[in-house]
PDB file of C-alpha atoms and ligand atoms in Angstrom:
ATOM      1  CA  MET A 205      22.190-110.645  34.315  1.00 46.00           C
ATOM      2  CA  THR A 206      18.674-111.784  33.551  1.00 46.00           C
ATOM      3  CA  ASN A 207      17.269-111.391  30.068  1.00 45.00           C
ATOM      4  CA  LEU A 208      14.345-109.324  31.355  1.00 56.00           C
ATOM      5  CA  LYS A 209      14.235-106.159  29.273  1.00 64.00           C
ATOM      6  CA  SER A 210      13.623-103.136  31.479  1.00 74.00           C
ATOM      7  CA  ALA A 211      12.236 -99.810  30.292  1.00 85.00           C
ATOM      8  CA  PRO A 212      14.775 -97.030  29.763  1.00 95.00           C
ATOM      9  CA  THR A 213      15.131 -94.935  32.903  1.00 97.00           C
ATOM     10  CA  ILE A 214      14.447 -91.741  30.984  1.00 98.00           C
ATOM     11  CA  GLU A 215      13.142 -91.393  27.466  1.00 98.00           C
ATOM     12  CA  VAL A 216      12.791 -88.038  25.728  1.00 98.00           C
ATOM     13  CA  LYS A 217      11.025 -87.864  22.363  1.00 98.00           C
ATOM     14  CA  ASP A 218      10.817 -84.840  20.046  1.00 98.00           C
ATOM     15  CA  LEU A 219      10.765 -82.415  22.941  1.00 98.00           C
ATOM     16  CA  VAL A 220      10.051 -78.806  22.026  1.00 98.00           C
ATOM     17  CA  PHE A 221      10.127 -76.050  24.631  1.00 98.00           C
ATOM     18  CA  GLY A 222      10.280 -72.286  24.334  1.00 97.00           C
ATOM     19  CA  TYR A 223       9.889 -69.393  26.718  1.00 97.00           C
ATOM     20  CA  PRO A 224       7.068 -66.962  25.899  1.00 94.00           C
ATOM     21  CA  GLU A 225       7.727 -64.715  22.923  1.00 93.00           C
ATOM     22  CA  GLN A 226      11.045 -66.376  22.083  1.00 92.00           C
ATOM     23  CA  LYS A 227      12.027 -68.866  19.468  1.00 93.00           C
ATOM     24  CA  PRO A 228      12.070 -72.342  21.105  1.00 96.00           C
ATOM     25  CA  VAL A 229      15.180 -73.109  23.153  1.00 98.00           C
ATOM     26  CA  LEU A 230      14.686 -76.878  22.686  1.00 98.00           C
ATOM     27  CA  ARG A 231      13.725 -77.770  19.116  1.00 98.00           C
ATOM     28  CA  GLY A 232      13.139 -81.492  18.925  1.00 97.00           C
ATOM     29  CA  ILE A 233      15.240 -83.252  21.552  1.00 98.00           C
ATOM     30  CA  SER A 234      15.304 -87.043  21.646  1.00 98.00           C
ATOM     31  CA  PHE A 235      17.502 -89.330  23.724  1.00 98.00           C
ATOM     32  CA  THR A 236      17.271 -92.316  26.025  1.00 98.00           C
ATOM     33  CA  LEU A 237      19.080 -92.980  29.287  1.00 98.00           C
ATOM     34  CA  GLN A 238      19.448 -96.631  30.247  1.00 97.00           C
ATOM     35  CA  PRO A 239      19.906 -98.059  33.751  1.00 97.00           C
ATOM     36  CA  GLY A 240      23.525 -97.817  34.849  1.00 96.00           C
ATOM     37  CA  GLU A 241      24.411 -94.836  32.661  1.00 98.00           C
ATOM     38  CA  ARG A 242      26.319 -91.752  33.871  1.00 98.00           C
ATOM     39  CA  VAL A 243      25.827 -89.060  31.254  1.00 98.00           C
ATOM     40  CA  ALA A 244      27.117 -85.520  30.787  1.00 98.00           C
ATOM     41  CA  LEU A 245      25.084 -82.751  29.187  1.00 98.00           C
ATOM     42  CA  LEU A 246      27.393 -80.220  27.570  1.00 98.00           C
ATOM     43  CA  GLY A 247      26.723 -77.012  25.697  1.00 98.00           C
ATOM     44  CA  LEU A 248      27.469 -73.313  25.694  1.00 97.00           C
ATOM     45  CA  THR A 249      26.159 -70.819  28.189  1.00 97.00           C
ATOM     46  CA  GLY A 250      22.532 -70.273  27.222  1.00 97.00           C
ATOM     47  CA  ALA A 251      22.329 -73.458  25.106  1.00 98.00           C
ATOM     48  CA  GLY A 252      19.345 -74.719  27.098  1.00 98.00           C
ATOM     49  CA  LYS A 253      20.850 -77.309  29.452  1.00 98.00           C
ATOM     50  CA  SER A 254      19.053 -76.087  32.572  1.00 98.00           C
ATOM     51  CA  THR A 255      15.850 -75.676  30.566  1.00 98.00           C
ATOM     52  CA  LEU A 256      16.093 -79.286  29.404  1.00 98.00           C
ATOM     53  CA  LEU A 257      16.800 -80.609  32.912  1.00 98.00           C
ATOM     54  CA  GLU A 258      13.872 -78.638  34.318  1.00 97.00           C
ATOM     55  CA  ASN A 259      11.622 -80.208  31.671  1.00 97.00           C
ATOM     56  CA  LEU A 260      12.788 -83.653  32.819  1.00 97.00           C
ATOM     57  CA  ILE A 261      11.391 -83.083  36.291  1.00 95.00           C
ATOM     58  CA  GLY A 262       8.272 -81.270  35.145  1.00 94.00           C
ATOM     59  CA  LEU A 263       9.259 -77.843  36.445  1.00 94.00           C
ATOM     60  CA  LYS A 264       8.697 -76.748  32.864  1.00 95.00           C
ATOM     61  CA  MET A 265       6.221 -78.394  30.549  1.00 94.00           C
ATOM     62  CA  PRO A 266       7.097 -78.943  26.886  1.00 96.00           C
ATOM     63  CA  GLN A 267       5.014 -77.456  24.083  1.00 96.00           C
ATOM     64  CA  SER A 268       5.232 -80.790  22.290  1.00 97.00           C
ATOM     65  CA  GLY A 269       6.947 -84.137  22.525  1.00 98.00           C
ATOM     66  CA  GLU A 270       7.062 -86.369  25.560  1.00 96.00           C
ATOM     67  CA  ILE A 271       9.191 -87.507  28.465  1.00 98.00           C
ATOM     68  CA  ARG A 272       8.959 -90.915  30.087  1.00 97.00           C
ATOM     69  CA  VAL A 273      10.445 -91.667  33.478  1.00 97.00           C
ATOM     70  CA  GLN A 274      10.833 -95.408  34.145  1.00 95.00           C
ATOM     71  CA  GLY A 275       8.303 -96.037  31.391  1.00 95.00           C
ATOM     72  CA  LYS A 276       5.641 -93.617  32.661  1.00 95.00           C
ATOM     73  CA  LYS A 277       4.749 -90.556  30.646  1.00 96.00           C
ATOM     74  CA  LEU A 278       5.453 -87.373  32.586  1.00 96.00           C
ATOM     75  CA  GLU A 279       2.178 -85.534  33.038  1.00 95.00           C
ATOM     76  CA  GLU A 280       0.102 -84.022  35.832  1.00 92.00           C
ATOM     77  CA  ALA A 281      -0.966 -87.419  37.205  1.00 94.00           C
ATOM     78  CA  THR A 282       2.562 -88.896  37.297  1.00 96.00           C
ATOM     79  CA  LEU A 283       4.491 -85.794  38.301  1.00 95.00           C
ATOM     80  CA  SER A 284       4.698 -86.395  42.036  1.00 93.00           C
ATOM     81  CA  GLN A 285       5.837 -90.000  41.534  1.00 94.00           C
ATOM     82  CA  ALA A 286       8.530 -88.886  39.049  1.00 94.00           C
ATOM     83  CA  ARG A 287       9.735 -86.228  41.484  1.00 92.00           C
ATOM     84  CA  ARG A 288       9.972 -88.877  44.180  1.00 93.00           C
ATOM     85  CA  GLN A 289      12.298 -90.863  41.910  1.00 95.00           C
ATOM     86  CA  ILE A 290      14.444 -87.997  40.674  1.00 97.00           C
ATOM     87  CA  GLY A 291      16.845 -86.043  42.832  1.00 96.00           C
ATOM     88  CA  PHE A 292      17.378 -82.712  41.127  1.00 96.00           C
ATOM     89  CA  CYS A 293      20.104 -80.307  42.101  1.00 95.00           C
ATOM     90  CA  PHE A 294      19.459 -76.773  40.853  1.00 94.00           C
ATOM     91  CA  GLN A 295      22.203 -74.737  39.207  1.00 92.00           C
ATOM     92  CA  ASP A 296      21.690 -72.165  41.961  1.00 92.00           C
ATOM     93  CA  ALA A 297      21.921 -73.843  45.398  1.00 89.00           C
ATOM     94  CA  ASN A 298      19.908 -70.954  46.866  1.00 89.00           C
ATOM     95  CA  ASP A 299      16.845 -72.388  45.102  1.00 89.00           C
ATOM     96  CA  GLN A 300      17.202 -75.532  47.188  1.00 91.00           C
ATOM     97  CA  LEU A 301      17.928 -74.285  50.689  1.00 95.00           C
ATOM     98  CA  PHE A 302      15.223 -72.364  52.495  1.00 96.00           C
ATOM     99  CA  MET A 303      14.987 -73.690  56.068  1.00 97.00           C
ATOM    100  CA  PRO A 304      16.420 -71.863  59.120  1.00 97.00           C
ATOM    101  CA  THR A 305      19.362 -74.304  59.297  1.00 98.00           C
ATOM    102  CA  ILE A 306      21.049 -76.596  56.786  1.00 98.00           C
ATOM    103  CA  LEU A 307      20.360 -79.562  59.094  1.00 98.00           C
ATOM    104  CA  GLU A 308      16.654 -78.854  58.638  1.00 98.00           C
ATOM    105  CA  ASP A 309      17.197 -78.367  54.904  1.00 97.00           C
ATOM    106  CA  VAL A 310      18.731 -81.838  54.617  1.00 98.00           C
ATOM    107  CA  MET A 311      16.016 -83.369  56.833  1.00 98.00           C
ATOM    108  CA  PHE A 312      13.202 -81.598  54.985  1.00 97.00           C
ATOM    109  CA  GLY A 313      12.721 -83.985  52.040  1.00 95.00           C
ATOM    110  CA  PRO A 314      12.866 -87.230  54.039  1.00 96.00           C
ATOM    111  CA  ARG A 315      10.544 -85.779  56.718  1.00 96.00           C
ATOM    112  CA  ASN A 316       8.153 -84.785  53.966  1.00 94.00           C
ATOM    113  CA  TYR A 317       8.133 -88.391  52.752  1.00 93.00           C
ATOM    114  CA  GLY A 318       7.405 -89.721  56.226  1.00 95.00           C
ATOM    115  CA  VAL A 319      10.865 -90.737  57.440  1.00 96.00           C
ATOM    116  CA  PRO A 320      10.810 -90.579  61.274  1.00 97.00           C
ATOM    117  CA  PRO A 321      12.615 -87.523  62.723  1.00 97.00           C
ATOM    118  CA  GLY A 322      15.401 -89.501  64.420  1.00 97.00           C
ATOM    119  CA  VAL A 323      16.211 -91.452  61.254  1.00 97.00           C
ATOM    120  CA  ALA A 324      16.041 -88.310  59.091  1.00 97.00           C
ATOM    121  CA  ARG A 325      18.340 -86.502  61.523  1.00 98.00           C
ATOM    122  CA  ASP A 326      20.926 -89.298  61.600  1.00 97.00           C
ATOM    123  CA  ARG A 327      20.875 -89.527  57.811  1.00 97.00           C
ATOM    124  CA  ALA A 328      21.233 -85.748  57.489  1.00 98.00           C
ATOM    125  CA  LEU A 329      24.141 -85.581  59.958  1.00 98.00           C
ATOM    126  CA  ALA A 330      25.931 -88.433  58.149  1.00 97.00           C
ATOM    127  CA  LEU A 331      25.558 -86.594  54.824  1.00 97.00           C
ATOM    128  CA  LEU A 332      26.639 -83.274  56.287  1.00 98.00           C
ATOM    129  CA  ASP A 333      29.670 -85.075  57.699  1.00 97.00           C
ATOM    130  CA  GLU A 334      30.402 -86.605  54.282  1.00 96.00           C
ATOM    131  CA  PHE A 335      30.519 -83.072  52.877  1.00 96.00           C
ATOM    132  CA  GLY A 336      32.478 -81.477  55.720  1.00 95.00           C
ATOM    133  CA  LEU A 337      29.517 -79.477  56.997  1.00 97.00           C
ATOM    134  CA  VAL A 338      28.677 -80.988  60.384  1.00 97.00           C
ATOM    135  CA  GLU A 339      30.082 -78.017  62.294  1.00 97.00           C
ATOM    136  CA  PHE A 340      27.754 -75.741  60.302  1.00 97.00           C
ATOM    137  CA  ALA A 341      24.661 -77.929  60.759  1.00 98.00           C
ATOM    138  CA  ASN A 342      22.867 -75.252  62.773  1.00 98.00           C
ATOM    139  CA  ARG A 343      23.743 -72.370  60.463  1.00 97.00           C
ATOM    140  CA  SER A 344      21.482 -71.142  57.745  1.00 97.00           C
ATOM    141  CA  ALA A 345      22.561 -71.528  54.118  1.00 96.00           C
ATOM    142  CA  HIS A 346      23.191 -67.819  53.690  1.00 94.00           C
ATOM    143  CA  GLU A 347      25.884 -68.022  56.371  1.00 96.00           C
ATOM    144  CA  LEU A 348      27.841 -70.530  54.264  1.00 96.00           C
ATOM    145  CA  SER A 349      30.279 -70.029  51.393  1.00 95.00           C
ATOM    146  CA  GLY A 350      29.081 -70.635  47.834  1.00 94.00           C
ATOM    147  CA  GLY A 351      30.838 -74.013  47.683  1.00 94.00           C
ATOM    148  CA  GLN A 352      29.482 -75.034  51.087  1.00 96.00           C
ATOM    149  CA  ARG A 353      25.965 -74.136  49.937  1.00 96.00           C
ATOM    150  CA  ARG A 354      26.472 -76.310  46.873  1.00 95.00           C
ATOM    151  CA  LEU A 355      27.541 -79.228  49.093  1.00 96.00           C
ATOM    152  CA  ALA A 356      24.593 -78.677  51.451  1.00 97.00           C
ATOM    153  CA  ALA A 357      22.215 -78.717  48.469  1.00 97.00           C
ATOM    154  CA  LEU A 358      23.775 -81.991  47.294  1.00 96.00           C
ATOM    155  CA  ALA A 359      23.366 -83.453  50.789  1.00 97.00           C
ATOM    156  CA  ALA A 360      19.690 -82.422  50.757  1.00 97.00           C
ATOM    157  CA  ILE A 361      19.183 -84.246  47.446  1.00 96.00           C
ATOM    158  CA  LEU A 362      21.056 -87.379  48.448  1.00 97.00           C
ATOM    159  CA  ALA A 363      19.082 -87.561  51.712  1.00 97.00           C
ATOM    160  CA  LEU A 364      16.081 -88.473  49.567  1.00 95.00           C
ATOM    161  CA  GLU A 365      17.922 -91.565  48.263  1.00 95.00           C
ATOM    162  CA  PRO A 366      16.672 -90.942  44.728  1.00 96.00           C
ATOM    163  CA  ALA A 367      16.701 -93.585  41.992  1.00 96.00           C
ATOM    164  CA  ILE A 368      17.781 -90.995  39.418  1.00 98.00           C
ATOM    165  CA  LEU A 369      20.089 -88.043  39.967  1.00 98.00           C
ATOM    166  CA  ILE A 370      20.061 -84.916  37.811  1.00 98.00           C
ATOM    167  CA  LEU A 371      22.722 -82.366  38.661  1.00 98.00           C
ATOM    168  CA  ASP A 372      22.945 -78.889  37.141  1.00 97.00           C
ATOM    169  CA  GLU A 373      26.542 -77.640  37.340  1.00 96.00           C
ATOM    170  CA  PRO A 374      27.345 -79.562  40.535  1.00 96.00           C
ATOM    171  CA  THR A 375      30.988 -78.451  40.702  1.00 95.00           C
ATOM    172  CA  ASN A 376      30.185 -74.719  40.738  1.00 92.00           C
ATOM    173  CA  GLY A 377      32.128 -73.109  43.545  1.00 91.00           C
ATOM    174  CA  LEU A 378      33.930 -76.311  44.568  1.00 95.00           C
ATOM    175  CA  ASP A 379      37.695 -76.419  44.963  1.00 96.00           C
ATOM    176  CA  PRO A 380      39.611 -79.282  43.279  1.00 96.00           C
ATOM    177  CA  SER A 381      39.675 -81.452  46.395  1.00 95.00           C
ATOM    178  CA  TRP A 382      35.882 -81.195  46.836  1.00 94.00           C
ATOM    179  CA  ARG A 383      35.402 -81.842  43.105  1.00 96.00           C
ATOM    180  CA  ARG A 384      37.438 -85.004  43.544  1.00 96.00           C
ATOM    181  CA  HIS A 385      35.497 -85.975  46.669  1.00 94.00           C
ATOM    182  CA  LEU A 386      32.172 -85.397  44.927  1.00 95.00           C
ATOM    183  CA  ALA A 387      33.281 -87.634  42.033  1.00 96.00           C
ATOM    184  CA  SER A 388      34.112 -90.339  44.550  1.00 95.00           C
ATOM    185  CA  VAL A 389      30.761 -89.952  46.374  1.00 93.00           C
ATOM    186  CA  LEU A 390      28.875 -90.161  43.060  1.00 95.00           C
ATOM    187  CA  SER A 391      30.801 -93.255  41.973  1.00 95.00           C
ATOM    188  CA  GLN A 392      29.632 -95.122  45.073  1.00 94.00           C
ATOM    189  CA  LEU A 393      25.937 -94.247  44.967  1.00 93.00           C
ATOM    190  CA  PRO A 394      23.417 -97.006  44.251  1.00 93.00           C
ATOM    191  CA  ILE A 395      21.688 -94.810  41.679  1.00 96.00           C
ATOM    192  CA  GLU A 396      20.203 -95.982  38.390  1.00 96.00           C
ATOM    193  CA  VAL A 397      21.054 -92.997  36.203  1.00 98.00           C
ATOM    194  CA  ILE A 398      23.053 -89.823  36.755  1.00 98.00           C
ATOM    195  CA  LEU A 399      22.718 -86.919  34.306  1.00 98.00           C
ATOM    196  CA  ILE A 400      25.036 -83.969  34.834  1.00 98.00           C
ATOM    197  CA  ALA A 401      25.048 -80.598  33.082  1.00 98.00           C
ATOM    198  CA  SER A 402      28.529 -79.181  33.357  1.00 97.00           C
ATOM    199  CA  HIS A 403      31.119 -76.887  31.824  1.00 97.00           C
ATOM    200  CA  ASN A 404      33.924 -78.802  33.511  1.00 97.00           C
ATOM    201  CA  LEU A 405      35.144 -81.200  30.816  1.00 97.00           C
ATOM    202  CA  ASN A 406      37.913 -82.592  32.970  1.00 96.00           C
ATOM    203  CA  TRP A 407      35.501 -83.493  35.760  1.00 97.00           C
ATOM    204  CA  ILE A 408      32.888 -85.047  33.505  1.00 98.00           C
ATOM    205  CA  GLY A 409      35.718 -87.118  32.010  1.00 97.00           C
ATOM    206  CA  LYS A 410      36.109 -88.646  35.461  1.00 97.00           C
ATOM    207  CA  THR A 411      32.434 -89.038  36.326  1.00 98.00           C
ATOM    208  CA  THR A 412      30.572 -89.964  33.135  1.00 98.00           C
ATOM    209  CA  GLN A 413      30.892 -92.511  30.337  1.00 98.00           C
ATOM    210  CA  ARG A 414      28.620 -90.826  27.817  1.00 98.00           C
ATOM    211  CA  ALA A 415      28.271 -87.190  26.774  1.00 98.00           C
ATOM    212  CA  LEU A 416      25.617 -85.238  24.912  1.00 98.00           C
ATOM    213  CA  ILE A 417      26.235 -81.837  23.326  1.00 98.00           C
ATOM    214  CA  LEU A 418      23.235 -79.529  23.158  1.00 98.00           C
ATOM    215  CA  ALA A 419      23.543 -76.840  20.492  1.00 98.00           C
ATOM    216  CA  ASP A 420      21.006 -74.888  18.443  1.00 97.00           C
ATOM    217  CA  GLY A 421      18.204 -76.537  20.384  1.00 98.00           C
ATOM    218  CA  GLU A 422      19.222 -80.072  19.422  1.00 98.00           C
ATOM    219  CA  ILE A 423      21.383 -82.907  20.703  1.00 98.00           C
ATOM    220  CA  LYS A 424      24.145 -82.701  18.111  1.00 98.00           C
ATOM    221  CA  ILE A 425      26.572 -85.182  19.636  1.00 98.00           C
ATOM    222  CA  ASP A 426      25.963 -88.364  21.636  1.00 98.00           C
ATOM    223  CA  ARG A 427      29.245 -90.182  22.221  1.00 98.00           C
ATOM    224  CA  GLN A 428      31.391 -91.888  24.783  1.00 98.00           C
ATOM    225  CA  THR A 429      32.835 -89.186  27.011  1.00 98.00           C
ATOM    226  CA  GLN A 430      36.474 -90.272  26.607  1.00 98.00           C
ATOM    227  CA  ASP A 431      36.092 -90.533  22.860  1.00 98.00           C
ATOM    228  CA  LEU A 432      34.638 -87.004  22.698  1.00 98.00           C
ATOM    229  CA  LEU A 433      37.237 -85.522  25.050  1.00 97.00           C
ATOM    230  CA  GLY A 434      39.955 -86.921  22.790  1.00 97.00           C
ATOM    231  CA  ASP A 435      38.371 -85.304  19.729  1.00 97.00           C
ATOM    232  CA  LYS A 436      39.623 -81.733  20.033  1.00 96.00           C
ATOM    233  CA  SER A 437      38.334 -80.646  16.628  1.00 96.00           C
ATOM    234  CA  THR A 438      34.726 -81.612  17.477  1.00 97.00           C
ATOM    235  CA  LEU A 439      34.998 -79.834  20.826  1.00 97.00           C
ATOM    236  CA  GLU A 440      36.373 -76.735  19.084  1.00 96.00           C
ATOM    237  CA  TYR A 441      33.606 -76.927  16.480  1.00 97.00           C
ATOM    238  CA  TYR A 442      31.027 -76.697  19.273  1.00 98.00           C
ATOM    239  CA  ASN A 443      33.028 -73.954  20.955  1.00 97.00           C
ATOM    240  CA  LEU A 444      33.976 -76.145  23.903  1.00 97.00           C
ATOM    241  CA  PRO A 445      37.755 -75.745  23.974  1.00 94.00           C
ATOM    242  CA  PRO A 446      38.925 -78.358  26.486  1.00 87.00           C
ATOM    243  CA  ASP A 447      41.777 -76.363  28.030  1.00 84.00           C
ATOM    244  CA  TRP A 448      39.704 -73.375  29.040  1.00 86.00           C
TER     245      TRP A 448
HETATM  246  N1  ATP B 253      12.801 -67.885  32.763  1.00 76.65           N
HETATM  247  C1  ATP B 253      13.212 -67.573  31.530  1.00 76.65           C
HETATM  248  N2  ATP B 253      12.497 -66.748  30.743  1.00 76.65           N
HETATM  249  C2  ATP B 253      12.896 -66.454  29.498  1.00 76.65           C
HETATM  250  N3  ATP B 253      14.032 -66.958  28.937  1.00 76.65           N
HETATM  251  C3  ATP B 253      14.782 -67.772  29.676  1.00 76.65           C
HETATM  252  C4  ATP B 253      14.420 -68.132  31.008  1.00 76.65           C
HETATM  253  N4  ATP B 253      15.346 -68.980  31.505  1.00 76.65           N
HETATM  254  C5  ATP B 253      16.249 -69.130  30.514  1.00 76.65           C
HETATM  255  N5  ATP B 253      15.926 -68.419  29.417  1.00 76.65           N
HETATM  256  C6  ATP B 253      16.665 -68.368  28.145  1.00 76.65           C
HETATM  257  O1  ATP B 253      16.712 -69.687  27.604  1.00 76.65           O
HETATM  258  C7  ATP B 253      17.999 -69.970  27.067  1.00 76.65           C
HETATM  259  C8  ATP B 253      18.563 -71.221  27.705  1.00 76.65           C
HETATM  260  O2  ATP B 253      18.818 -70.959  29.089  1.00 76.65           O
HETATM  261  P1  ATP B 253      19.368 -72.102  30.041  1.00 76.65           P
HETATM  262  O3  ATP B 253      19.414 -71.535  31.402  1.00 76.65           O
HETATM  263  O4  ATP B 253      18.582 -73.332  29.823  1.00 76.65           O
HETATM  264  O5  ATP B 253      20.853 -72.305  29.449  1.00 76.65           O
HETATM  265  P2  ATP B 253      22.053 -73.188  30.014  1.00 76.65           P
HETATM  266  O6  ATP B 253      22.533 -74.032  28.875  1.00 76.65           O
HETATM  267  O7  ATP B 253      21.651 -73.870  31.248  1.00 76.65           O
HETATM  268  O8  ATP B 253      23.158 -72.073  30.308  1.00 76.65           O
HETATM  269  P3  ATP B 253      24.302 -72.010  31.458  1.00 76.65           P
HETATM  270  O9  ATP B 253      25.467 -72.785  30.905  1.00 76.65           O
HETATM  271  O10 ATP B 253      24.590 -70.546  31.553  1.00 76.65           O
HETATM  272  O11 ATP B 253      23.749 -72.575  32.704  1.00 76.65           O
HETATM  273  C9  ATP B 253      18.838 -68.708  27.274  1.00 76.65           C
HETATM  274  O12 ATP B 253      18.847 -67.984  26.077  1.00 76.65           O
HETATM  275  C10 ATP B 253      18.104 -67.967  28.363  1.00 76.65           C
HETATM  276  O13 ATP B 253      18.276 -66.577  28.201  1.00 76.65           O
HETATM  277 MG1   MG B 254      22.276 -73.788  33.158  1.00 76.65          MG
END
């Protein structure tokens, strides 16, 4: 390693965000994600995980505080560059898939960024193959199962070869063998930072080294994943019983 000190990949400082006419969902969130980290974002249903992730890619703008992506403050002028760096997988795969066929869905992002059609197509077919979807390449997303849609959405994100990956409940609808396969795919990606919101403690134990718990609008816990998963009383305290 060189001794060059790089900027954190993502830096969040005193972030406050609320929906109109509601008390803020995020009430002063601060954390830093360094290159190489794989981090889980845990918290109860309605805690604000998706809201926080959507702030990180500028789909929602905070009322106060700031977000930096690779050192650059996220604002109107830097938004498109940040979105080029971050692959974001929505909690609902339907938000991601809108083309007539999933092959076109997976080609859409790269084509948009100027990748030639032949290259985009080969890349898309390789990803669809990775996720067992090649035979459905010419079907539309609404002709797939929920789990298949999830995998197609992941393929569409990975086709962009992002530097940062943010996944909102990526294992939703996936059977154990696809959950295992997805963990293996993620472990091999040349990606700087992966941040994953999930309710699946077992799976995040296999895919992340650090875990944050979001509760009452704040990051209450920031610990090594294995350490946290072994601490049943803390998990119970935050209403995250590990065996359920
Ligand atoms: N578009 C919206 N307008 C108003 N309130 C919203 C909106 N989206 C979410 N909320 C509220 O904000 C809070 C946080 O929602 P969010 O979706 O971020 O939770 P979450 O932690 O991702 O939950 P889950 O585990 O169910 O995915 C909830 O109370 C929710 O009702
Ligand atoms: Mg959510």
